[in-house]
CSV table of C-alpha atoms and ligand atoms in Angstrom, one decimal:
chain,number,residue,atom,x,y,z
R,1098,MET,CA,21.3,-8.5,12.5
R,1099,THR,CA,21.2,-11.1,9.9
R,1100,ASP,CA,19.9,-10.3,6.4
R,1101,GLN,CA,17.9,-13.3,5.2
R,1102,ASN,CA,17.8,-12.1,1.6
R,1103,THR,CA,21.1,-12.1,-0.2
R,1104,ASP,CA,19.6,-11.1,-3.5
R,1105,ASP,CA,19.9,-7.3,-3.0
R,1106,GLU,CA,19.2,-6.7,-6.7
R,1107,THR,CA,15.5,-7.3,-5.9
R,1108,GLN,CA,15.3,-6.3,-2.3
R,1109,ALA,CA,14.1,-3.0,-1.0
R,1110,ARG,CA,16.3,-1.8,1.8
R,1111,ALA,CA,15.2,-0.2,5.1
R,1112,ALA,CA,17.6,2.7,4.7
R,1113,ASP,CA,16.2,3.6,1.3
R,1114,SER,CA,12.5,3.3,2.1
R,1115,GLY,CA,12.2,3.9,5.9
R,1116,ALA,CA,13.5,7.5,6.3
R,1117,GLY,CA,11.7,8.6,3.1
R,1118,ALA,CA,8.4,7.1,4.2
R,1119,THR,CA,8.7,8.8,7.6
R,1120,ALA,CA,9.5,12.2,6.1
R,1121,ALA,CA,6.7,11.9,3.6
R,1122,PHE,CA,4.2,11.1,6.3
R,1123,GLN,CA,5.4,14.0,8.5
R,1124,SER,CA,5.1,16.4,5.6
R,1125,LYS,CA,1.6,15.2,4.9
R,1126,THR,CA,0.3,15.5,8.5
R,1127,GLY,CA,2.7,17.7,10.4
R,1128,GLN,CA,4.6,16.4,13.4
R,1129,GLY,CA,1.6,16.5,15.7
R,1130,ALA,CA,-0.5,14.4,13.3
R,1131,GLY,CA,-3.9,15.6,14.3
R,1132,LEU,CA,-3.8,14.5,18.0
R,1133,GLU,CA,-5.3,17.9,18.8
R,1134,ASP,CA,-8.4,17.0,16.8
R,1135,VAL,CA,-9.1,13.9,19.0
R,1136,THR,CA,-11.1,14.4,22.1
R,1137,PRO,CA,-9.7,13.5,25.6
R,1138,GLU,CA,-12.6,11.1,26.1
R,1139,ARG,CA,-11.7,9.3,22.9
R,1140,VAL,CA,-8.0,9.2,23.7
R,1141,ASN,CA,-8.8,8.0,27.3
R,1142,THR,CA,-11.0,5.2,25.9
R,1143,LEU,CA,-8.7,4.0,23.2
R,1144,ALA,CA,-5.4,4.3,25.1
R,1145,THR,CA,-6.9,2.6,28.2
R,1146,GLU,CA,-8.3,-0.3,26.1
R,1147,VAL,CA,-5.0,-0.8,24.1
R,1148,LEU,CA,-2.9,-0.7,27.3
R,1149,THR,CA,-5.3,-3.1,29.1
R,1150,ALA,CA,-5.0,-5.6,26.1
R,1151,VAL,CA,-1.2,-5.3,26.6
R,1152,HIS,CA,-1.4,-5.9,30.3
R,1153,ASP,CA,-3.7,-8.9,29.8
R,1154,THR,CA,-1.3,-10.4,27.2
R,1155,ILE,CA,1.6,-10.0,29.7
R,1156,ARG,CA,-0.4,-11.8,32.5
R,1157,LYS,CA,-1.7,-14.5,30.2
R,1158,HIS,CA,1.7,-15.4,28.8
R,1159,LYS,CA,3.8,-14.5,31.9
R,1160,VAL,CA,6.0,-12.2,29.8
R,1161,THR,CA,9.6,-12.0,31.3
R,1162,TYR,CA,11.9,-9.0,31.8
R,1163,ALA,CA,14.1,-10.4,28.9
R,1164,GLU,CA,11.0,-10.3,26.6
R,1165,TYR,CA,10.1,-6.8,27.9
R,1166,ASP,CA,13.6,-5.5,27.2
R,1167,ALA,CA,13.6,-7.1,23.7
R,1168,LEU,CA,10.3,-5.3,23.0
R,1169,LYS,CA,11.7,-2.0,24.3
R,1170,ALA,CA,14.8,-2.3,22.2
R,1171,TRP,CA,12.8,-3.3,19.1
R,1172,LEU,CA,10.3,-0.3,19.5
R,1173,ILE,CA,13.3,2.1,19.8
R,1174,SER,CA,14.8,0.6,16.6
R,1175,VAL,CA,11.6,0.9,14.6
R,1176,GLY,CA,11.8,4.7,15.0
R,1177,GLU,CA,15.5,4.8,14.3
R,1178,ASP,CA,15.0,2.9,11.1
R,1179,GLY,CA,12.1,5.1,10.1
R,1180,GLU,CA,9.9,2.1,9.9
R,1181,TRP,CA,6.8,3.3,11.8
R,1182,PRO,CA,4.9,4.0,8.6
R,1183,LEU,CA,5.8,0.6,7.2
R,1184,PHE,CA,5.0,-1.3,10.5
R,1185,LEU,CA,1.6,0.5,10.9
R,1186,ASP,CA,0.6,0.2,7.3
R,1187,VAL,CA,1.5,-3.5,7.1
R,1188,TRP,CA,0.0,-4.7,10.3
R,1189,VAL,CA,-2.6,-2.2,11.4
R,1190,GLU,CA,-4.0,-0.1,8.5
R,1191,HIS,CA,-6.1,-2.9,7.0
R,1192,VAL,CA,-8.4,-2.8,9.9
R,1193,VAL,CA,-8.6,1.0,9.9
R,1194,GLU,CA,-9.6,0.7,6.2
R,1195,GLU,CA,-12.1,-2.0,6.9
R,1196,VAL,CA,-13.9,0.3,9.5
R,1197,ALA,CA,-13.5,3.5,7.4
R,1198,ASN,CA,-15.1,1.9,4.3
R,1199,GLU,CA,-17.6,-0.5,5.8
R,1200,ASP,CA,-20.7,1.5,4.6
R,1201,ARG,CA,-19.5,2.0,1.0
R,1202,GLU,CA,-21.5,0.5,-1.9
R,1203,GLY,CA,-19.0,1.2,-4.6
R,1204,THR,CA,-15.5,-0.2,-5.3
R,1205,LYS,CA,-13.9,-1.8,-2.4
R,1206,GLY,CA,-11.0,0.0,-0.7
R,1207,SER,CA,-7.7,-1.3,0.4
R,1208,ILE,CA,-4.8,0.2,2.3
R,1209,GLU,CA,-2.7,3.1,1.0
R,1210,GLY,CA,0.6,1.8,2.4
R,1211,PRO,CA,3.7,3.9,2.9
R,1212,TYR,CA,4.7,4.8,-0.7
R,1213,TYR,CA,2.0,7.1,-2.1
R,1214,VAL,CA,3.3,10.5,-3.3
R,1215,PRO,CA,0.7,13.2,-4.1
R,1216,ASN,CA,0.7,15.3,-7.2
R,1217,ALA,CA,2.2,12.8,-9.7
R,1218,PRO,CA,2.3,14.3,-13.2
R,1219,GLU,CA,-1.1,14.7,-14.9
R,1220,LEU,CA,-1.7,12.5,-17.9
R,1221,ALA,CA,-4.5,12.3,-20.5
R,1222,ALA,CA,-7.1,9.6,-20.4
R,1223,ASP,CA,-5.1,7.5,-22.9
R,1224,ALA,CA,-1.7,7.6,-21.4
R,1225,THR,CA,1.5,5.7,-20.7
R,1226,LEU,CA,2.9,6.0,-17.2
R,1227,PRO,CA,6.4,7.6,-17.0
R,1228,MET,CA,9.0,4.9,-17.3
R,1229,ARG,CA,12.6,4.4,-18.2
R,1230,GLU,CA,13.5,3.8,-21.8
R,1231,ASP,CA,14.7,0.3,-20.9
R,1232,GLU,CA,12.0,-0.4,-18.3
R,1233,SER,CA,11.8,-4.2,-18.0
R,1234,GLY,CA,8.7,-6.2,-17.4
R,1235,THR,CA,5.5,-7.5,-19.2
R,1236,ALA,CA,3.5,-4.7,-20.8
R,1237,LEU,CA,0.1,-4.1,-19.3
R,1238,THR,CA,-2.7,-2.0,-20.7
R,1239,PHE,CA,-5.0,-1.1,-17.8
R,1240,GLN,CA,-8.4,0.3,-18.9
R,1241,GLY,CA,-11.8,1.0,-17.6
R,1242,GLN,CA,-14.4,3.5,-16.6
R,1243,VAL,CA,-15.2,5.5,-13.6
R,1244,THR,CA,-18.9,5.8,-12.7
R,1245,ALA,CA,-21.0,6.8,-9.8
R,1246,VAL,CA,-22.8,4.0,-7.8
R,1247,GLY,CA,-25.6,3.1,-10.2
R,1248,GLY,CA,-23.6,3.5,-13.3
R,1249,ALA,CA,-23.6,7.2,-14.3
R,1250,PRO,CA,-20.2,7.9,-16.0
R,1251,ILE,CA,-18.1,10.5,-14.3
R,1252,PRO,CA,-16.3,12.7,-16.9
R,1253,GLY,CA,-12.9,13.9,-15.9
R,1254,ALA,CA,-12.6,11.6,-12.9
R,1255,LYS,CA,-9.1,11.5,-11.4
R,1256,VAL,CA,-7.3,8.1,-11.4
R,1257,GLU,CA,-4.0,8.3,-9.5
R,1258,ILE,CA,-1.9,5.2,-9.9
R,1259,TRP,CA,1.4,4.2,-8.4
R,1260,GLN,CA,3.2,0.8,-8.4
R,1261,ALA,CA,6.4,-1.1,-8.0
R,1262,ASP,CA,8.5,-1.8,-11.1
R,1263,ALA,CA,9.2,-5.4,-12.3
R,1264,GLN,CA,12.0,-5.7,-9.7
R,1265,GLY,CA,9.6,-4.7,-6.8
R,1266,PHE,CA,11.0,-1.1,-6.3
R,1267,TYR,CA,9.0,2.1,-5.9
R,1268,SER,CA,10.3,5.3,-7.3
R,1269,GLN,CA,11.3,7.8,-4.5
R,1270,TYR,CA,11.7,4.9,-2.1
R,1271,ALA,CA,14.6,3.1,-3.8
R,1272,PRO,CA,17.8,4.7,-5.2
R,1273,GLY,CA,18.5,5.4,-8.9
R,1274,ILE,CA,14.9,5.4,-10.2
R,1275,PRO,CA,13.5,8.6,-11.9
R,1276,GLU,CA,11.3,10.6,-9.5
R,1277,TRP,CA,7.9,9.9,-11.1
R,1278,ASN,CA,8.7,6.4,-12.5
R,1279,LEU,CA,5.4,4.3,-12.7
R,1280,ARG,CA,3.4,7.1,-11.0
R,1281,GLY,CA,0.7,9.2,-12.7
R,1282,THR,CA,-2.5,11.2,-12.3
R,1283,VAL,CA,-4.7,10.1,-15.2
R,1284,ILE,CA,-7.7,12.3,-16.0
R,1285,ALA,CA,-10.5,10.2,-17.5
R,1286,ASP,CA,-12.3,11.3,-20.7
R,1287,GLU,CA,-15.8,12.7,-21.0
R,1288,GLN,CA,-17.3,9.2,-20.5
R,1289,GLY,CA,-15.1,8.6,-17.4
R,1290,ARG,CA,-12.9,6.2,-19.4
R,1291,TYR,CA,-9.1,5.7,-19.2
R,1292,GLN,CA,-6.5,3.5,-20.9
R,1293,ILE,CA,-3.2,3.4,-19.1
R,1294,GLY,CA,0.0,1.8,-20.5
R,1295,THR,CA,2.2,0.3,-17.8
R,1296,LEU,CA,4.1,-2.8,-16.8
R,1297,GLN,CA,3.2,-5.6,-14.5
R,1298,PRO,CA,4.7,-5.0,-11.1
R,1299,ALA,CA,6.7,-7.7,-9.3
R,1300,PRO,CA,5.6,-9.2,-6.0
R,1301,TYR,CA,7.0,-7.0,-3.2
R,1302,GLN,CA,9.1,-8.1,-0.3
R,1303,ILE,CA,9.1,-5.5,2.5
R,1304,PRO,CA,12.7,-4.6,3.6
R,1305,THR,CA,14.1,-7.5,5.6
R,1306,ASP,CA,17.2,-5.6,6.8
R,1307,GLY,CA,15.3,-3.2,9.2
R,1308,SER,CA,13.1,-3.6,12.3
R,1309,CYS,CA,10.1,-4.9,10.5
R,1310,GLY,CA,12.3,-7.6,8.9
R,1311,LYS,CA,13.7,-8.4,12.4
R,1312,LEU,CA,10.2,-9.0,13.7
R,1313,ILE,CA,9.3,-11.1,10.7
R,1314,ALA,CA,12.5,-13.3,11.1
R,1315,ALA,CA,12.0,-13.5,14.9
R,1316,ALA,CA,8.4,-14.7,14.5
R,1317,GLY,CA,9.1,-17.0,11.6
R,1318,TRP,CA,6.8,-15.1,9.2
R,1319,HIS,CA,7.5,-14.1,5.6
R,1320,ALA,CA,7.9,-10.6,4.1
R,1321,TRP,CA,5.9,-10.8,0.9
R,1322,ARG,CA,3.0,-8.8,-0.5
R,1323,PRO,CA,1.5,-10.1,-3.8
R,1324,ALA,CA,2.1,-8.0,-6.9
R,1325,HIS,CA,-0.4,-5.0,-6.9
R,1326,LEU,CA,-1.3,-1.7,-8.4
R,1327,HIS,CA,-2.2,1.1,-6.1
R,1328,LEU,CA,-5.0,3.6,-6.9
R,1329,LYS,CA,-6.8,6.6,-5.7
R,1330,VAL,CA,-9.9,7.4,-7.7
R,1331,SER,CA,-11.8,10.6,-7.1
R,1332,ALA,CA,-14.2,13.2,-8.5
R,1333,PRO,CA,-16.0,16.2,-7.2
R,1334,GLY,CA,-19.2,15.2,-5.3
R,1335,CYS,CA,-17.9,11.7,-4.7
R,1336,GLN,CA,-15.9,10.0,-2.0
R,1337,LEU,CA,-12.3,9.3,-2.9
R,1338,ILE,CA,-11.5,5.6,-2.9
R,1339,THR,CA,-8.0,4.3,-2.1
R,1340,THR,CA,-7.5,0.8,-3.2
R,1341,GLN,CA,-5.2,-1.8,-4.7
R,1342,LEU,CA,-5.7,-4.3,-7.6
R,1343,TYR,CA,-4.1,-7.8,-7.7
R,1344,PHE,CA,-3.1,-10.4,-10.2
R,1345,PRO,CA,-4.7,-13.9,-10.3
R,1346,GLY,CA,-2.3,-16.7,-9.5
R,1347,ASP,CA,0.2,-14.7,-7.4
R,1348,PRO,CA,1.3,-17.1,-4.6
R,1349,HIS,CA,1.0,-14.4,-2.0
R,1350,ASN,CA,-2.7,-13.4,-2.8
R,1351,GLU,CA,-3.6,-15.9,0.0
R,1352,ASP,CA,-1.0,-14.8,2.6
R,1353,ASP,CA,-0.3,-11.1,2.0
R,1354,ILE,CA,1.8,-9.9,4.9
R,1355,ALA,CA,-0.3,-6.7,4.9
R,1356,SER,CA,-3.7,-8.6,4.8
R,1357,ALA,CA,-4.9,-6.2,2.1
R,1358,VAL,CA,-6.2,-8.6,-0.6
R,1359,LYS,CA,-10.0,-8.8,-1.3
R,1360,PRO,CA,-11.6,-11.0,-3.9
R,1361,GLU,CA,-13.4,-8.0,-5.5
R,1362,LEU,CA,-10.0,-6.5,-6.2
R,1363,MET,CA,-8.7,-9.3,-8.4
R,1364,LEU,CA,-7.9,-8.3,-12.0
R,1365,ASP,CA,-8.8,-10.4,-15.0
R,1366,ILE,CA,-5.6,-10.5,-17.1
R,1367,GLN,CA,-5.9,-11.3,-20.8
R,1368,PRO,CA,-3.4,-11.3,-23.6
R,1369,ALA,CA,-3.4,-7.8,-25.2
R,1370,GLU,CA,-5.4,-7.4,-28.4
R,1371,SER,CA,-2.4,-5.4,-29.8
R,1372,GLY,CA,-0.3,-8.6,-29.3
R,1373,GLU,CA,2.1,-7.0,-26.9
R,1374,GLY,CA,1.9,-8.1,-23.3
R,1375,ASN,CA,-1.4,-8.2,-21.4
R,1376,GLN,CA,-4.5,-6.1,-20.9
R,1377,THR,CA,-7.1,-5.8,-18.2
R,1378,THR,CA,-10.3,-3.9,-17.6
R,1379,TYR,CA,-11.3,-2.7,-14.2
R,1380,ASN,CA,-14.1,-0.2,-13.6
R,1381,PHE,CA,-14.5,2.0,-10.5
R,1382,GLU,CA,-17.8,2.9,-8.9
R,1383,LEU,CA,-17.6,5.9,-6.5
R,1384,ASP,CA,-19.9,6.5,-3.6
R,1385,PRO,CA,-21.6,9.9,-3.3
R,1386,ALA,CA,-19.8,12.3,-0.9
B,381,MBD,C1,3.9,-1.9,-0.1
B,381,MBD,O1,4.2,-1.8,-1.4
B,381,MBD,C2,2.7,-1.8,0.3
B,381,MBD,O2,1.7,-1.6,-0.6
B,381,MBD,C3,2.4,-1.8,1.7
B,381,MBD,C4,1.0,-1.7,2.1
B,381,MBD,C5,3.3,-2.0,2.6
B,381,MBD,C6,4.6,-2.1,2.2
B,381,MBD,C7,4.9,-2.1,0.9
B,382,FE,FE1,2.6,-1.3,-2.5
């Protein structure tokens, strides 16, 4: 297939990210992925409705055998490329997240995506994320407070953060990056506060050289997500929230390929008081468990 993006310095590759994301998902869930926990009634209802929607689409658009075979070939290739996690997280997860979090009052959620790794190194409340000595990018101090809904501070809340570097690459999903680069588990102080030194991530283009890229090219879409920070914020007695934060002015805030931007998740970026780079404050409010 053709690779639309020739700038491979700043382009994630399917081979580097797909297999790793599939292996990580399988080690999280086991191969069976919980199907045994879903009742036959539920499987019957959902599988029947999804298949009926497919049948209706075929009738409505008079889908041909050529199109059916193209679909079959593409579905096979998604698995071969290890891109089922990427495909599902980009085009489906946002609705699962919407439903899962519809009753929350605290901080809005957003999708986890395929690149979370549990158990990143624990860091103190005032910390710098692990990064290379010559890590490039604009310095960013990310600070704030974790409270319960209503405002009570949560001492020792856990703030897990992971992000792409200034070239748009995630550690463990691109070659040559130290294992825990730009990943950390920050433990908030006794007032629930944290101050995290990091760098502004680049906008992220999902791999264009694999099956998801093939779909994007065939449909005439684009492959971009806006720059974002990923977070999981949690504390005993509270519901964990998985979310993302975004940077004002990013051209892809309006057309995120993963449909995961919400206005409540926009950062307010200011020049750093220290004079170096930028700073931003974002507070998290956790719903009770
Ligand atoms: C990402 O960085 C991401 O956050 C999602 C949801 C999908 C692909 C790449
Ligand atoms: Fe991401």
